[in-house]
XYZ file of C-alpha atoms in Angstrom:
341
model
C 10.889 52.400 -22.160
C 11.236 48.737 -21.192
C 10.137 47.697 -24.690
C 12.744 49.929 -26.273
C 15.529 48.578 -24.029
C 14.476 44.980 -24.767
C 14.531 45.706 -28.509
C 18.007 47.263 -28.273
C 19.303 44.292 -26.259
C 17.930 41.935 -28.900
C 19.667 43.872 -31.675
C 22.881 43.881 -29.632
C 22.808 40.092 -29.251
C 22.073 39.724 -32.961
C 25.081 41.920 -33.778
C 27.409 39.859 -31.571
C 26.129 36.628 -33.160
C 26.720 38.047 -36.633
C 30.290 39.061 -35.779
C 31.082 35.623 -34.347
C 29.614 33.871 -37.396
C 31.607 35.940 -39.878
C 34.874 35.575 -37.953
C 34.376 31.812 -37.441
C 34.197 31.123 -41.149
C 36.969 33.627 -41.905
C 39.326 31.770 -39.544
C 38.842 28.665 -41.677
C 40.383 30.542 -44.600
C 43.618 31.335 -42.720
C 46.495 29.167 -43.997
C 47.935 26.748 -41.452
C 46.911 23.834 -39.271
C 45.725 24.480 -35.729
C 46.043 20.766 -34.903
C 49.748 20.854 -35.768
C 50.214 23.899 -33.521
C 48.376 22.167 -30.668
C 50.372 18.962 -31.042
C 53.748 20.728 -31.085
C 56.563 21.095 -33.579
C 57.999 17.623 -32.983
C 54.648 15.812 -33.067
C 54.145 12.765 -35.228
C 51.318 12.425 -37.745
C 49.412 10.263 -35.268
C 49.743 12.852 -32.492
C 48.562 15.587 -34.850
C 45.507 13.536 -35.742
C 44.756 12.961 -32.047
C 44.972 16.705 -31.434
C 42.637 17.288 -34.381
C 40.052 14.928 -32.907
C 40.423 16.385 -29.416
C 39.767 19.910 -30.710
C 36.924 18.763 -32.956
C 38.743 19.933 -36.082
C 38.034 16.636 -37.853
C 34.315 17.447 -38.022
C 32.650 19.228 -40.968
C 32.944 23.020 -40.716
C 29.222 23.615 -40.257
C 29.147 21.038 -37.462
C 32.117 22.726 -35.798
C 30.230 26.029 -35.993
C 27.071 24.798 -34.277
C 29.112 22.870 -31.732
C 30.989 26.057 -30.869
C 27.764 28.083 -30.555
C 26.246 25.471 -28.236
C 29.303 25.466 -25.974
C 29.543 29.270 -26.034
C 26.001 29.576 -24.713
C 27.137 27.451 -21.749
C 30.195 29.645 -21.179
C 32.655 27.225 -22.770
C 34.762 28.774 -25.543
C 36.892 25.683 -26.076
C 40.597 25.060 -25.606
C 43.367 27.183 -27.069
C 45.606 25.292 -29.477
C 48.527 27.544 -28.510
C 48.393 27.618 -24.703
C 46.544 24.306 -24.171
C 44.392 26.130 -21.615
C 40.716 27.020 -21.734
C 40.067 30.160 -23.759
C 37.898 31.523 -20.937
C 40.824 31.186 -18.534
C 43.207 32.858 -20.973
C 40.784 35.734 -21.515
C 40.334 36.161 -17.761
C 44.088 36.717 -17.521
C 44.430 39.056 -20.517
C 41.235 41.122 -20.716
C 41.842 43.128 -17.486
C 45.164 44.424 -18.853
C 43.499 45.688 -22.023
C 40.471 47.124 -20.220
C 42.776 48.979 -17.847
C 44.692 50.419 -20.807
C 41.444 51.430 -22.545
C 40.022 53.093 -19.414
C 43.218 55.108 -18.870
C 43.274 55.979 -22.583
C 39.664 57.123 -22.421
C 40.449 59.300 -19.387
C 43.437 60.882 -21.153
C 41.348 61.451 -24.289
C 38.555 63.227 -22.425
C 40.860 65.337 -20.232
C 42.904 66.558 -23.213
C 40.535 66.555 -26.196
C 37.420 68.192 -24.727
C 39.159 71.302 -23.290
C 41.345 71.609 -26.396
C 38.339 71.398 -28.715
C 36.424 73.924 -26.591
C 39.370 76.318 -26.552
C 39.751 75.979 -30.312
C 36.065 76.804 -30.841
C 36.137 79.750 -28.439
C 39.171 81.225 -30.252
C 38.217 80.160 -33.767
C 40.299 81.465 -36.656
C 42.906 82.863 -34.251
C 46.441 81.572 -33.810
C 45.595 79.057 -31.023
C 42.740 77.642 -33.122
C 44.923 77.264 -36.223
C 47.656 75.578 -34.157
C 45.124 73.232 -32.557
C 43.634 72.262 -35.910
C 47.089 71.414 -37.268
C 47.656 69.304 -34.146
C 44.311 67.536 -34.711
C 45.322 66.581 -38.252
C 48.750 65.322 -37.177
C 47.345 63.306 -34.263
C 44.649 61.768 -36.438
C 47.029 60.810 -39.227
C 49.993 59.367 -37.340
C 50.086 55.536 -37.233
C 49.499 54.326 -33.682
C 52.296 51.738 -33.748
C 54.799 54.339 -35.054
C 53.814 56.810 -32.325
C 54.151 54.043 -29.729
C 57.682 53.264 -30.922
C 58.560 56.984 -30.960
C 57.292 57.535 -27.402
C 59.103 54.416 -26.266
C 62.356 55.562 -27.845
C 62.212 59.166 -26.542
C 60.688 58.890 -23.077
C 61.664 55.352 -22.086
C 64.900 54.526 -23.878
C 66.598 57.955 -24.064
C 65.163 59.968 -21.183
C 64.355 57.033 -18.911
C 61.239 58.725 -17.551
C 59.030 55.684 -18.042
C 59.513 51.888 -18.220
C 60.230 50.637 -21.716
C 57.827 47.657 -21.652
C 55.789 45.264 -19.546
C 52.990 45.765 -17.027
C 55.142 45.975 -13.871
C 58.760 46.250 -12.846
C 60.504 43.200 -11.418
C 59.213 42.487 -7.914
C 56.545 45.217 -8.135
C 53.603 43.151 -9.387
C 50.699 43.381 -6.893
C 48.821 40.278 -5.718
C 46.385 39.210 -8.449
C 42.904 39.949 -7.110
C 40.984 41.642 -9.936
C 43.569 41.439 -12.718
C 43.691 45.249 -12.923
C 47.151 46.139 -11.625
C 46.143 49.685 -10.618
C 43.202 48.397 -8.587
C 45.162 45.484 -7.122
C 47.904 47.912 -6.032
C 45.349 49.961 -4.123
C 43.884 46.817 -2.576
C 47.389 45.805 -1.486
C 47.831 49.267 0.022
C 51.119 49.843 -1.802
C 51.630 53.327 -3.312
C 54.934 52.138 -4.818
C 53.186 49.353 -6.742
C 50.411 51.739 -7.820
C 52.769 54.345 -9.270
C 54.869 51.614 -10.872
C 51.748 50.195 -12.580
C 50.670 53.703 -13.610
C 54.096 54.444 -15.084
C 53.841 51.317 -17.238
C 50.454 52.314 -18.681
C 51.025 56.039 -19.388
C 53.035 55.751 -22.613
C 50.772 53.049 -24.118
C 47.724 55.164 -23.233
C 49.217 58.282 -24.840
C 50.043 56.380 -28.021
C 46.626 54.758 -28.214
C 44.738 57.978 -27.466
C 46.228 60.123 -30.265
C 43.752 59.336 -33.093
C 40.817 59.303 -30.692
C 41.858 62.664 -29.222
C 41.834 64.096 -32.731
C 38.320 62.819 -33.440
C 36.847 64.000 -30.131
C 38.533 67.423 -30.260
C 37.295 68.070 -33.810
C 33.806 66.895 -32.838
C 33.717 69.221 -29.820
C 35.039 72.145 -31.852
C 32.539 71.682 -34.673
C 29.510 71.269 -32.398
C 30.522 74.079 -30.075
C 30.983 76.548 -32.926
C 27.432 75.750 -34.041
C 26.126 76.151 -30.492
C 27.894 79.504 -29.973
C 26.102 80.892 -33.043
C 22.626 80.107 -31.694
C 20.147 82.701 -30.420
C 20.081 81.459 -26.823
C 23.858 81.920 -26.507
C 23.566 85.439 -27.964
C 20.835 86.121 -25.413
C 23.084 84.876 -22.588
C 25.880 87.177 -23.760
C 23.489 90.135 -23.890
C 22.553 89.433 -20.264
C 26.197 89.751 -19.249
C 27.342 86.110 -19.131
C 31.116 85.814 -19.099
C 33.184 83.850 -21.664
C 33.621 80.829 -19.368
C 29.910 80.568 -18.617
C 28.989 81.033 -22.269
C 31.368 78.348 -23.509
C 30.974 75.774 -20.731
C 27.469 76.169 -19.346
C 25.586 77.292 -22.447
C 27.634 75.950 -25.331
C 29.531 72.847 -24.239
C 26.733 71.241 -22.219
C 24.349 71.378 -25.175
C 26.832 69.640 -27.482
C 27.892 66.716 -25.283
C 25.276 64.314 -26.646
C 27.120 63.515 -29.871
C 30.446 63.508 -28.009
C 29.143 60.899 -25.572
C 27.956 58.751 -28.463
C 31.350 59.007 -30.116
C 33.146 58.145 -26.863
C 30.992 55.053 -26.430
C 31.858 53.857 -29.923
C 35.534 54.632 -29.372
C 35.646 52.409 -26.281
C 35.060 49.397 -28.508
C 37.439 50.666 -31.194
C 40.166 51.096 -28.577
C 39.832 47.429 -27.633
C 40.725 46.491 -31.195
C 43.409 49.150 -31.681
C 45.108 48.082 -28.441
C 46.671 45.163 -30.341
C 49.247 47.450 -31.984
C 50.189 49.231 -28.761
C 50.333 46.081 -26.654
C 52.693 44.471 -29.150
C 55.118 47.405 -28.960
C 55.067 47.676 -25.158
C 54.859 43.910 -24.519
C 51.670 44.231 -22.494
C 50.011 40.853 -21.769
C 46.576 41.962 -22.944
C 43.926 40.665 -25.292
C 45.605 42.333 -28.273
C 48.818 40.362 -27.784
C 46.798 37.200 -27.197
C 44.745 37.773 -30.365
C 47.877 38.426 -32.421
C 49.385 35.092 -31.374
C 46.082 33.323 -31.934
C 45.824 34.587 -35.522
C 49.431 33.642 -36.275
C 48.809 30.117 -34.949
C 45.360 29.776 -36.567
C 43.983 29.230 -33.077
C 40.290 29.323 -34.017
C 38.763 29.182 -30.537
C 41.149 31.828 -29.151
C 40.398 34.172 -32.068
C 36.655 33.705 -31.616
C 36.940 34.283 -27.869
C 38.786 37.557 -28.423
C 36.301 38.710 -31.058
C 33.416 37.794 -28.755
C 34.852 39.885 -25.912
C 35.590 42.878 -28.146
C 32.129 42.631 -29.727
C 30.423 42.479 -26.336
C 32.426 45.437 -25.003
C 31.663 47.493 -28.102
C 27.959 46.640 -27.985
C 27.582 47.228 -24.252
C 29.446 50.558 -24.449
C 27.287 51.773 -27.335
C 24.093 50.674 -25.587
C 25.153 52.286 -22.295
C 25.854 55.614 -23.998
C 22.553 55.504 -25.862
C 20.634 54.840 -22.643
C 22.581 57.625 -20.910
C 21.540 60.034 -23.665
C 17.904 58.992 -23.318
C 18.077 59.509 -19.562
C 19.808 62.911 -19.653
C 18.314 64.508 -22.791
C 14.492 64.799 -22.996
C 14.695 65.507 -26.740
C 16.524 62.266 -27.449
C 14.229 60.366 -25.085
C 11.113 61.597 -26.853
C 12.428 60.814 -30.342
C 13.576 57.288 -29.388
C 10.419 56.385 -27.524
C 8.237 57.760 -30.327
C 10.160 55.669 -32.839
C 9.882 52.564 -30.665
C 6.102 52.969 -30.364
C 5.771 53.495 -34.096
């Protein structure tokens, strides 16, 4: 088991390194001059050249690459050309906002998609199933940014049920302890701040969750239909098991392996997709930060964002895989047999 985990960790690190390498050289193809951005709009040619030397942009590209890798291993991701702050510091301020949004989105996705997919499978080919399948297609096909604007217009601008943008209302921001406003509100012991923070994250989470809800619900429906047609479920029905027990205890539990894998992959995808939602709702997360970094050709900021997203995606996928091995003897046996071979 330890050998298998070590091998997976090695592959995970190799994947992150590959992503960073590809993105580093791709950033060099983006039109623009990061030194000019760092020096400011009114900078002279001499000041721009000084900024170029300070950021190491005057060095050959391959030398810049190895210099960045060496600093990254020491926890130094360089200085942002846009904010003039360390990239690590900027990420520490932005990543919690995005992680909070992704966690809430994941919760909404699970709470809505799994029961809806199970209900659709249990009532397959009936009116509720047909309606649910149409809903799956619509949710999976709607552009996230368009849905975000629609939700903002209906529920924030017209109805006034939710805040239109931002992470907190004026004067309602909790003391910054962890960076997660929901957690910091609880630490501060302020229900008003907590519900204000929650209100600001609900619409972005609903917009971001739509395509992921569609994928999870269809996955649950497909797997559960296959499970309900198996002999052991027929045997349970013949012994008098009720519909709820058949669907949940015998059918749904046996199909959660692939759903867990999909959820783990979606956690990383949500980190990347959050850029569109954060831009619409003006959330100060990593997506907004990455968008500005790309526009300004801020190489170190872009690489820092990609590194964080890559690590989150890799860790989430590895955690789900290990959870499957721990909970499912069949998966554990197949993985360990493959590792020994």
